[in-house]
PDB file of N, CA and C in Angstrom:
ATOM      1  N   PRO A   9      -9.529 -10.309 -14.257  1.00  0.00           N
ATOM      2  CA  PRO A   9      -8.328  -9.705 -14.378  1.00  0.00           C
ATOM      3  C   PRO A   9      -7.390  -9.850 -12.724  1.00  0.00           C
ATOM      4  N   ALA A  10      -6.738  -9.746 -13.208  1.00  0.00           N
ATOM      5  CA  ALA A  10      -5.646  -9.538 -11.877  1.00  0.00           C
ATOM      6  C   ALA A  10      -5.430  -8.195 -11.192  1.00  0.00           C
ATOM      7  N   PRO A  11      -5.395  -8.046 -10.049  1.00  0.00           N
ATOM      8  CA  PRO A  11      -5.082  -6.116  -9.721  1.00  0.00           C
ATOM      9  C   PRO A  11      -4.062  -5.672 -10.401  1.00  0.00           C
ATOM     10  N   ARG A  12      -3.150  -6.241 -10.805  1.00  0.00           N
ATOM     11  CA  ARG A  12      -2.019  -6.218 -11.391  1.00  0.00           C
ATOM     12  C   ARG A  12      -2.631  -5.607 -12.760  1.00  0.00           C
ATOM     13  N   GLU A  13      -3.028  -6.473 -13.512  1.00  0.00           N
ATOM     14  CA  GLU A  13      -3.823  -6.198 -15.138  1.00  0.00           C
ATOM     15  C   GLU A  13      -4.848  -5.050 -14.788  1.00  0.00           C
ATOM     16  N   LEU A  14      -5.545  -4.971 -13.571  1.00  0.00           N
ATOM     17  CA  LEU A  14      -6.562  -3.859 -13.728  1.00  0.00           C
ATOM     18  C   LEU A  14      -5.570  -2.303 -13.219  1.00  0.00           C
ATOM     19  N   VAL A  15      -4.714  -2.485 -12.587  1.00  0.00           N
ATOM     20  CA  VAL A  15      -4.077  -0.885 -12.564  1.00  0.00           C
ATOM     21  C   VAL A  15      -3.586  -1.128 -13.544  1.00  0.00           C
ATOM     22  N   ARG A  16      -2.361  -1.692 -14.677  1.00  0.00           N
ATOM     23  CA  ARG A  16      -2.148  -1.542 -15.307  1.00  0.00           C
ATOM     24  C   ARG A  16      -2.378  -0.879 -16.604  1.00  0.00           C
ATOM     25  N   ALA A  17      -3.605  -1.262 -17.101  1.00  0.00           N
ATOM     26  CA  ALA A  17      -5.317  -0.689 -17.573  1.00  0.00           C
ATOM     27  C   ALA A  17      -5.598   0.134 -17.189  1.00  0.00           C
ATOM     28  N   GLY A  18      -5.423   1.138 -16.260  1.00  0.00           N
ATOM     29  CA  GLY A  18      -5.840   2.073 -15.886  1.00  0.00           C
ATOM     30  C   GLY A  18      -7.344   2.155 -15.369  1.00  0.00           C
ATOM     31  N   LYS A  19      -7.637   1.064 -14.575  1.00  0.00           N
ATOM     32  CA  LYS A  19      -9.205   0.459 -14.632  1.00  0.00           C
ATOM     33  C   LYS A  19      -8.918   0.653 -12.947  1.00  0.00           C
ATOM     34  N   THR A  20      -8.074   0.493 -12.147  1.00  0.00           N
ATOM     35  CA  THR A  20      -8.894   0.584 -10.365  1.00  0.00           C
ATOM     36  C   THR A  20      -7.685   1.216  -9.980  1.00  0.00           C
ATOM     37  N   TYR A  21      -7.708   1.733  -8.855  1.00  0.00           N
ATOM     38  CA  TYR A  21      -7.058   2.022  -7.746  1.00  0.00           C
ATOM     39  C   TYR A  21      -6.546   1.376  -6.822  1.00  0.00           C
ATOM     40  N   VAL A  22      -5.742   0.770  -6.514  1.00  0.00           N
ATOM     41  CA  VAL A  22      -5.268   0.063  -5.110  1.00  0.00           C
ATOM     42  C   VAL A  22      -4.269   0.742  -3.325  1.00  0.00           C
ATOM     43  N   LYS A  23      -5.448   0.100  -2.656  1.00  0.00           N
ATOM     44  CA  LYS A  23      -4.346   0.785  -1.841  1.00  0.00           C
ATOM     45  C   LYS A  23      -3.386   0.263  -0.937  1.00  0.00           C
ATOM     46  N   LEU A  24      -2.430   0.627  -0.876  1.00  0.00           N
ATOM     47  CA  LEU A  24      -0.561  -0.558  -0.302  1.00  0.00           C
ATOM     48  C   LEU A  24      -1.374  -1.213   0.840  1.00  0.00           C
ATOM     49  N   SER A  25      -1.571  -0.036   2.045  1.00  0.00           N
ATOM     50  CA  SER A  25      -1.483  -0.442   2.940  1.00  0.00           C
ATOM     51  C   SER A  25      -2.360  -1.906   3.725  1.00  0.00           C
ATOM     52  N   GLY A  26      -3.231  -2.040   3.094  1.00  0.00           N
ATOM     53  CA  GLY A  26      -3.883  -3.197   2.952  1.00  0.00           C
ATOM     54  C   GLY A  26      -3.048  -4.378   3.363  1.00  0.00           C
ATOM     55  N   TYR A  27      -1.984  -4.435   2.738  1.00  0.00           N
ATOM     56  CA  TYR A  27      -0.727  -5.516   2.524  1.00  0.00           C
ATOM     57  C   TYR A  27      -1.034  -6.649   3.913  1.00  0.00           C
ATOM     58  N   ARG A  28      -0.903  -5.411   5.130  1.00  0.00           N
ATOM     59  CA  ARG A  28      -0.683  -6.487   6.276  1.00  0.00           C
ATOM     60  C   ARG A  28      -1.561  -7.096   6.701  1.00  0.00           C
ATOM     61  N   HIS A  29      -2.905  -7.366   6.434  1.00  0.00           N
ATOM     62  CA  HIS A  29      -3.907  -8.266   6.299  1.00  0.00           C
ATOM     63  C   HIS A  29      -3.822  -9.273   5.855  1.00  0.00           C
ATOM     64  N   ILE A  30      -2.986  -9.476   5.142  1.00  0.00           N
ATOM     65  CA  ILE A  30      -2.525 -11.188   4.255  1.00  0.00           C
ATOM     66  C   ILE A  30      -1.155 -11.465   4.337  1.00  0.00           C
ATOM     67  N   SER A  31      -0.417 -10.884   5.220  1.00  0.00           N
ATOM     68  CA  SER A  31       1.083 -10.599   5.443  1.00  0.00           C
ATOM     69  C   SER A  31       1.135 -12.052   6.142  1.00  0.00           C
ATOM     70  N   LYS A  32       2.021 -13.119   5.981  1.00  0.00           N
ATOM     71  CA  LYS A  32       2.267 -13.986   7.099  1.00  0.00           C
ATOM     72  C   LYS A  32       3.147 -14.110   7.889  1.00  0.00           C
ATOM     73  N   LEU A  33       4.256 -13.063   8.073  1.00  0.00           N
ATOM     74  CA  LEU A  33       5.043 -12.340   8.664  1.00  0.00           C
ATOM     75  C   LEU A  33       4.925 -10.956   9.480  1.00  0.00           C
ATOM     76  N   PRO A  34       5.468 -11.128  10.851  1.00  0.00           N
ATOM     77  CA  PRO A  34       5.076  -9.765  11.037  1.00  0.00           C
ATOM     78  C   PRO A  34       5.991  -8.628  10.772  1.00  0.00           C
ATOM     79  N   ASP A  35       7.092  -8.667   9.915  1.00  0.00           N
ATOM     80  CA  ASP A  35       7.803  -7.631   9.293  1.00  0.00           C
ATOM     81  C   ASP A  35       6.802  -7.493   8.193  1.00  0.00           C
ATOM     82  N   LEU A  36       5.951  -7.540   7.638  1.00  0.00           N
ATOM     83  CA  LEU A  36       5.657  -8.130   6.466  1.00  0.00           C
ATOM     84  C   LEU A  36       6.425  -8.122   4.895  1.00  0.00           C
ATOM     85  N   SER A  37       7.248  -8.555   5.220  1.00  0.00           N
ATOM     86  CA  SER A  37       8.353  -8.616   4.056  1.00  0.00           C
ATOM     87  C   SER A  37       8.007  -9.738   2.593  1.00  0.00           C
ATOM     88  N   ASP A  38       7.175 -10.671   3.485  1.00  0.00           N
ATOM     89  CA  ASP A  38       6.511 -11.448   2.223  1.00  0.00           C
ATOM     90  C   ASP A  38       5.444 -10.326   1.852  1.00  0.00           C
ATOM     91  N   MET A  39       5.682  -9.292   1.545  1.00  0.00           N
ATOM     92  CA  MET A  39       4.357  -8.737   0.530  1.00  0.00           C
ATOM     93  C   MET A  39       5.667  -7.937  -0.544  1.00  0.00           C
ATOM     94  N   ALA A  40       6.392  -7.605  -0.448  1.00  0.00           N
ATOM     95  CA  ALA A  40       7.770  -7.617  -1.365  1.00  0.00           C
ATOM     96  C   ALA A  40       7.161  -7.428  -3.078  1.00  0.00           C
ATOM     97  N   PRO A  41       7.230  -8.699  -2.939  1.00  0.00           N
ATOM     98  CA  PRO A  41       6.925  -9.055  -4.633  1.00  0.00           C
ATOM     99  C   PRO A  41       5.473  -8.751  -4.920  1.00  0.00           C
ATOM    100  N   LEU A  42       4.475  -8.664  -4.486  1.00  0.00           N
ATOM    101  CA  LEU A  42       3.427  -8.319  -4.586  1.00  0.00           C
ATOM    102  C   LEU A  42       2.909  -6.375  -4.689  1.00  0.00           C
ATOM    103  N   ALA A  43       3.869  -5.784  -4.048  1.00  0.00           N
ATOM    104  CA  ALA A  43       4.259  -4.657  -3.914  1.00  0.00           C
ATOM    105  C   ALA A  43       5.144  -4.365  -5.112  1.00  0.00           C
ATOM    106  N   HIS A  44       6.259  -5.170  -5.307  1.00  0.00           N
ATOM    107  CA  HIS A  44       7.006  -4.750  -6.754  1.00  0.00           C
ATOM    108  C   HIS A  44       6.035  -4.836  -7.887  1.00  0.00           C
ATOM    109  N   ALA A  45       4.938  -5.816  -8.239  1.00  0.00           N
ATOM    110  CA  ALA A  45       4.486  -5.957  -8.975  1.00  0.00           C
ATOM    111  C   ALA A  45       3.080  -4.946  -9.390  1.00  0.00           C
ATOM    112  N   LEU A  46       2.731  -4.467  -8.126  1.00  0.00           N
ATOM    113  CA  LEU A  46       1.675  -3.471  -8.618  1.00  0.00           C
ATOM    114  C   LEU A  46       2.209  -2.258  -8.725  1.00  0.00           C
ATOM    115  N   ILE A  47       3.204  -1.845  -7.910  1.00  0.00           N
ATOM    116  CA  ILE A  47       4.509  -0.738  -8.367  1.00  0.00           C
ATOM    117  C   ILE A  47       4.865  -0.287  -9.632  1.00  0.00           C
ATOM    118  N   GLU A  48       5.386  -1.416 -10.372  1.00  0.00           N
ATOM    119  CA  GLU A  48       5.790  -1.449 -11.849  1.00  0.00           C
ATOM    120  C   GLU A  48       4.415  -1.669 -12.564  1.00  0.00           C
ATOM    121  N   ALA A  49       3.504  -2.043 -12.179  1.00  0.00           N
ATOM    122  CA  ALA A  49       1.813  -2.197 -13.361  1.00  0.00           C
ATOM    123  C   ALA A  49       1.694  -0.454 -13.337  1.00  0.00           C
ATOM    124  N   GLY A  50       1.832  -0.197 -12.327  1.00  0.00           N
ATOM    125  CA  GLY A  50       1.299   1.465 -12.343  1.00  0.00           C
ATOM    126  C   GLY A  50       1.151   2.662 -10.736  1.00  0.00           C
ATOM    127  N   PRO A  51       2.498   2.883 -10.878  1.00  0.00           N
ATOM    128  CA  PRO A  51       2.400   3.670  -9.292  1.00  0.00           C
ATOM    129  C   PRO A  51       1.283   4.839  -9.144  1.00  0.00           C
ATOM    130  N   ASP A  52       0.661   5.261 -10.299  1.00  0.00           N
ATOM    131  CA  ASP A  52       0.072   6.376 -10.295  1.00  0.00           C
ATOM    132  C   ASP A  52      -1.291   5.842 -10.607  1.00  0.00           C
ATOM    133  N   ARG A  53      -1.352   4.477  -9.998  1.00  0.00           N
ATOM    134  CA  ARG A  53      -2.998   4.392  -9.723  1.00  0.00           C
ATOM    135  C   ARG A  53      -2.660   3.394  -8.406  1.00  0.00           C
ATOM    136  N   LEU A  54      -2.116   3.922  -7.248  1.00  0.00           N
ATOM    137  CA  LEU A  54      -1.509   3.012  -6.389  1.00  0.00           C
ATOM    138  C   LEU A  54      -1.962   4.507  -4.847  1.00  0.00           C
ATOM    139  N   VAL A  55      -2.370   4.305  -3.645  1.00  0.00           N
ATOM    140  CA  VAL A  55      -2.854   5.553  -2.834  1.00  0.00           C
ATOM    141  C   VAL A  55      -2.005   4.403  -1.335  1.00  0.00           C
ATOM    142  N   TRP A  56      -1.933   5.245  -0.328  1.00  0.00           N
ATOM    143  CA  TRP A  56      -1.547   4.608   0.767  1.00  0.00           C
ATOM    144  C   TRP A  56      -2.268   5.158   1.941  1.00  0.00           C
ATOM    145  N   GLY A  57      -2.180   4.527   2.906  1.00  0.00           N
ATOM    146  CA  GLY A  57      -3.512   5.240   3.710  1.00  0.00           C
ATOM    147  C   GLY A  57      -3.207   4.608   5.348  1.00  0.00           C
ATOM    148  N   THR A  58      -3.426   4.359   6.306  1.00  0.00           N
ATOM    149  CA  THR A  58      -3.154   4.205   7.611  1.00  0.00           C
ATOM    150  C   THR A  58      -3.578   2.554   8.504  1.00  0.00           C
ATOM    151  N   ASP A  59      -5.111   2.627   7.748  1.00  0.00           N
ATOM    152  CA  ASP A  59      -6.019   1.922   8.090  1.00  0.00           C
ATOM    153  C   ASP A  59      -6.320   2.315   9.733  1.00  0.00           C
ATOM    154  N   TRP A  60      -6.025   3.804  10.194  1.00  0.00           N
ATOM    155  CA  TRP A  60      -6.104   3.655  11.296  1.00  0.00           C
ATOM    156  C   TRP A  60      -7.810   4.023  11.561  1.00  0.00           C
ATOM    157  N   PRO A  61      -8.595   3.635  12.674  1.00  0.00           N
ATOM    158  CA  PRO A  61      -8.429   2.938  13.512  1.00  0.00           C
ATOM    159  C   PRO A  61      -8.097   1.732  13.794  1.00  0.00           C
ATOM    160  N   HIS A  62      -8.158   1.143  13.026  1.00  0.00           N
ATOM    161  CA  HIS A  62      -8.287  -0.640  12.554  1.00  0.00           C
ATOM    162  C   HIS A  62      -6.254  -1.689  12.419  1.00  0.00           C
ATOM    163  N   THR A  63      -5.791  -0.599  12.699  1.00  0.00           N
ATOM    164  CA  THR A  63      -4.584  -1.634  12.734  1.00  0.00           C
ATOM    165  C   THR A  63      -3.816  -2.046  13.752  1.00  0.00           C
ATOM    166  N   THR A  64      -4.935  -2.440  14.769  1.00  0.00           N
ATOM    167  CA  THR A  64      -3.971  -3.308  15.616  1.00  0.00           C
ATOM    168  C   THR A  64      -4.885  -5.171  15.488  1.00  0.00           C
ATOM    169  N   ARG A  65      -5.215  -5.362  14.578  1.00  0.00           N
ATOM    170  CA  ARG A  65      -5.867  -6.104  14.585  1.00  0.00           C
ATOM    171  C   ARG A  65      -5.665  -7.295  13.159  1.00  0.00           C
ATOM    172  N   ARG A  66      -5.044  -8.510  13.048  1.00  0.00           N
ATOM    173  CA  ARG A  66      -4.953  -8.870  11.823  1.00  0.00           C
ATOM    174  C   ARG A  66      -6.341 -10.581  11.902  1.00  0.00           C
ATOM    175  N   PRO A  67      -6.108 -10.346   9.848  1.00  0.00           N
ATOM    176  CA  PRO A  67      -7.013 -12.040  10.392  1.00  0.00           C
ATOM    177  C   PRO A  67      -6.953 -12.609  11.483  1.00  0.00           C
ATOM    178  N   ASP A  68      -5.462 -13.081  11.397  1.00  0.00           N
ATOM    179  CA  ASP A  68      -5.677 -14.414  11.812  1.00  0.00           C
ATOM    180  C   ASP A  68      -5.250 -14.153  13.875  1.00  0.00           C
ATOM    181  N   GLY A  69      -6.333 -13.135  14.029  1.00  0.00           N
ATOM    182  CA  GLY A  69      -6.587 -12.783  15.746  1.00  0.00           C
ATOM    183  C   GLY A  69      -5.275 -12.001  15.785  1.00  0.00           C
ATOM    184  N   ASP A  70      -3.833 -12.008  15.265  1.00  0.00           N
ATOM    185  CA  ASP A  70      -2.218 -10.986  15.630  1.00  0.00           C
ATOM    186  C   ASP A  70      -3.114  -9.696  16.230  1.00  0.00           C
ATOM    187  N   ARG A  71      -3.214  -9.509  17.354  1.00  0.00           N
ATOM    188  CA  ARG A  71      -3.206  -7.873  17.526  1.00  0.00           C
ATOM    189  C   ARG A  71      -1.722  -6.898  17.626  1.00  0.00           C
ATOM    190  N   ARG A  72      -1.012  -7.558  17.429  1.00  0.00           N
ATOM    191  CA  ARG A  72       0.580  -7.221  17.789  1.00  0.00           C
ATOM    192  C   ARG A  72      -0.061  -5.592  16.719  1.00  0.00           C
ATOM    193  N   ALA A  73       0.047  -4.546  16.942  1.00  0.00           N
ATOM    194  CA  ALA A  73       0.226  -3.032  16.567  1.00  0.00           C
ATOM    195  C   ALA A  73       0.948  -3.182  15.276  1.00  0.00           C
ATOM    196  N   ILE A  74       0.992  -2.808  14.313  1.00  0.00           N
ATOM    197  CA  ILE A  74       2.146  -2.341  13.220  1.00  0.00           C
ATOM    198  C   ILE A  74       1.323  -0.892  12.672  1.00  0.00           C
ATOM    199  N   ALA A  75       2.481   0.124  13.439  1.00  0.00           N
ATOM    200  CA  ALA A  75       3.035   1.019  13.461  1.00  0.00           C
ATOM    201  C   ALA A  75       2.663   1.962  11.944  1.00  0.00           C
ATOM    202  N   PRO A  76       2.071   2.646  11.630  1.00  0.00           N
ATOM    203  CA  PRO A  76       2.135   3.780  10.390  1.00  0.00           C
ATOM    204  C   PRO A  76       3.909   4.228   9.786  1.00  0.00           C
ATOM    205  N   SER A  77       4.347   4.455  10.800  1.00  0.00           N
ATOM    206  CA  SER A  77       5.947   4.889  10.725  1.00  0.00           C
ATOM    207  C   SER A  77       6.843   3.024  10.111  1.00  0.00           C
ATOM    208  N   GLN A  78       6.401   2.502  10.374  1.00  0.00           N
ATOM    209  CA  GLN A  78       6.665   0.645  10.154  1.00  0.00           C
ATOM    210  C   GLN A  78       6.547   0.473   8.330  1.00  0.00           C
ATOM    211  N   GLN A  79       4.792   0.727   8.221  1.00  0.00           N
ATOM    212  CA  GLN A  79       4.419   0.843   7.086  1.00  0.00           C
ATOM    213  C   GLN A  79       5.018   1.583   6.196  1.00  0.00           C
ATOM    214  N   LEU A  80       5.508   2.859   6.323  1.00  0.00           N
ATOM    215  CA  LEU A  80       5.725   3.629   5.824  1.00  0.00           C
ATOM    216  C   LEU A  80       7.559   3.336   4.643  1.00  0.00           C
ATOM    217  N   ARG A  81       8.269   2.640   6.283  1.00  0.00           N
ATOM    218  CA  ARG A  81       9.485   3.020   5.882  1.00  0.00           C
ATOM    219  C   ARG A  81       9.514   1.028   5.047  1.00  0.00           C
ATOM    220  N   LEU A  82       8.572   0.636   5.127  1.00  0.00           N
ATOM    221  CA  LEU A  82       8.328  -0.701   4.224  1.00  0.00           C
ATOM    222  C   LEU A  82       8.314   0.315   3.080  1.00  0.00           C
ATOM    223  N   LEU A  83       7.838   0.964   2.641  1.00  0.00           N
ATOM    224  CA  LEU A  83       6.851   1.498   1.725  1.00  0.00           C
ATOM    225  C   LEU A  83       8.270   1.841   0.551  1.00  0.00           C
ATOM    226  N   ARG A  84       8.672   2.729   1.410  1.00  0.00           N
ATOM    227  CA  ARG A  84       9.877   3.411   0.672  1.00  0.00           C
ATOM    228  C   ARG A  84      11.072   2.552   0.450  1.00  0.00           C
ATOM    229  N   SER A  85      11.226   1.538   1.460  1.00  0.00           N
ATOM    230  CA  SER A  85      12.094   0.907   0.739  1.00  0.00           C
ATOM    231  C   SER A  85      11.548  -0.420  -0.404  1.00  0.00           C
ATOM    232  N   TRP A  86      10.636  -0.159  -1.002  1.00  0.00           N
ATOM    233  CA  TRP A  86      10.293  -0.321  -2.408  1.00  0.00           C
ATOM    234  C   TRP A  86      10.118  -0.064  -3.358  1.00  0.00           C
ATOM    235  N   CYS A  87      10.415   1.138  -2.972  1.00  0.00           N
ATOM    236  CA  CYS A  87      10.326   2.308  -4.462  1.00  0.00           C
ATOM    237  C   CYS A  87      11.441   3.490  -4.117  1.00  0.00           C
ATOM    238  N   ASP A  88      11.550   4.016  -4.973  1.00  0.00           N
ATOM    239  CA  ASP A  88      13.266   5.248  -5.111  1.00  0.00           C
ATOM    240  C   ASP A  88      11.460   6.141  -4.835  1.00  0.00           C
ATOM    241  N   ALA A  89      12.114   7.821  -4.692  1.00  0.00           N
ATOM    242  CA  ALA A  89      12.193   8.653  -3.969  1.00  0.00           C
ATOM    243  C   ALA A  89      10.434   9.214  -4.406  1.00  0.00           C
ATOM    244  N   ASP A  90      10.363   9.384  -5.947  1.00  0.00           N
ATOM    245  CA  ASP A  90       9.876  10.023  -6.853  1.00  0.00           C
ATOM    246  C   ASP A  90       8.283   9.066  -6.938  1.00  0.00           C
ATOM    247  N   THR A  91       9.069   8.001  -6.834  1.00  0.00           N
ATOM    248  CA  THR A  91       7.412   6.864  -6.662  1.00  0.00           C
ATOM    249  C   THR A  91       6.556   6.779  -5.090  1.00  0.00           C
ATOM    250  N   PHE A  92       7.167   7.296  -4.300  1.00  0.00           N
ATOM    251  CA  PHE A  92       7.224   7.119  -3.110  1.00  0.00           C
ATOM    252  C   PHE A  92       6.243   8.494  -2.830  1.00  0.00           C
ATOM    253  N   THR A  93       6.707   9.499  -3.518  1.00  0.00           N
ATOM    254  CA  THR A  93       5.692  10.555  -3.436  1.00  0.00           C
ATOM    255  C   THR A  93       4.593  10.407  -4.314  1.00  0.00           C
ATOM    256  N   GLN A  94       5.281  10.001  -5.125  1.00  0.00           N
ATOM    257  CA  GLN A  94       3.852   9.749  -6.752  1.00  0.00           C
ATOM    258  C   GLN A  94       2.498   9.008  -5.958  1.00  0.00           C
ATOM    259  N   ILE A  95       2.815   8.157  -4.558  1.00  0.00           N
ATOM    260  CA  ILE A  95       1.583   7.230  -4.431  1.00  0.00           C
ATOM    261  C   ILE A  95       1.115   8.069  -3.083  1.00  0.00           C
ATOM    262  N   LEU A  96       2.638   8.675  -2.382  1.00  0.00           N
ATOM    263  CA  LEU A  96       1.446   9.612  -1.194  1.00  0.00           C
ATOM    264  C   LEU A  96       0.845  10.596  -1.426  1.00  0.00           C
ATOM    265  N   ALA A  97       1.704  11.264  -2.492  1.00  0.00           N
ATOM    266  CA  ALA A  97       0.534  12.692  -3.132  1.00  0.00           C
ATOM    267  C   ALA A  97       0.433  13.168  -4.222  1.00  0.00           C
ATOM    268  N   ARG A  98       1.203  12.331  -5.165  1.00  0.00           N
ATOM    269  CA  ARG A  98       0.346  13.131  -6.411  1.00  0.00           C
ATOM    270  C   ARG A  98      -0.993  12.490  -6.615  1.00  0.00           C
ATOM    271  N   THR A  99      -0.803  10.682  -6.722  1.00  0.00           N
ATOM    272  CA  THR A  99      -2.117   9.931  -7.064  1.00  0.00           C
ATOM    273  C   THR A  99      -3.016  10.506  -6.020  1.00  0.00           C
ATOM    274  N   PRO A 100      -2.967  10.460  -5.075  1.00  0.00           N
ATOM    275  CA  PRO A 100      -4.530  11.017  -4.023  1.00  0.00           C
ATOM    276  C   PRO A 100      -4.834  12.166  -4.869  1.00  0.00           C
ATOM    277  N   ALA A 101      -3.821  13.536  -4.782  1.00  0.00           N
ATOM    278  CA  ALA A 101      -4.590  14.551  -5.682  1.00  0.00           C
ATOM    279  C   ALA A 101      -5.324  14.427  -6.671  1.00  0.00           C
ATOM    280  N   GLN A 102      -4.861  13.317  -7.804  1.00  0.00           N
ATOM    281  CA  GLN A 102      -5.546  13.244  -8.777  1.00  0.00           C
ATOM    282  C   GLN A 102      -6.884  12.975  -8.357  1.00  0.00           C
ATOM    283  N   LEU A 103      -6.705  11.612  -7.816  1.00  0.00           N
ATOM    284  CA  LEU A 103      -7.963  10.747  -7.622  1.00  0.00           C
ATOM    285  C   LEU A 103      -9.304  11.541  -6.582  1.00  0.00           C
ATOM    286  N   TYR A 104      -8.509  12.248  -5.406  1.00  0.00           N
ATOM    287  CA  TYR A 104      -9.315  12.663  -4.694  1.00  0.00           C
ATOM    288  C   TYR A 104      -9.722  14.691  -5.095  1.00  0.00           C
ATOM    289  N   ARG A 105      -9.080  14.428  -6.240  1.00  0.00           N
ATOM    290  CA  ARG A 105      -9.173  15.663  -7.388  1.00  0.00           C
ATOM    291  C   ARG A 105      -8.784  17.022  -5.963  1.00  0.00           C
ATOM    292  N   PHE A 106      -8.134  17.105  -5.681  1.00  0.00           N
ATOM    293  CA  PHE A 106      -6.966  17.869  -4.534  1.00  0.00           C
ATOM    294  C   PHE A 106      -7.179  19.501  -5.275  1.00  0.00           C
ATOM    295  N   PRO A 107      -7.261  20.588  -4.765  1.00  0.00           N
ATOM    296  CA  PRO A 107      -6.801  21.605  -5.643  1.00  0.00           C
ATOM    297  C   PRO A 107      -5.184  21.836  -5.798  1.00  0.00           C
TER     298      PRO A 107
END
């Protein structure tokens, strides 16, 4: 099954910051359809992370740094405030069983 279907079924978690590895555009805007599909499928199954310290190399060899702040702004542009909080706080707390 596609990742979106696994998310929808509650069978997996997806880390959204990994989109920088497959984007073809420097501003990562081509990842919006994928992000929207995953967010629609289940924000309670999505987490975010910076990938630090591996944020300056892309699979195509491009070494442009992608700042965590840029990644966060992009995520915020893809969802409303409650969903943003879900992905950044509530889902990780549930997944990692934070007190």
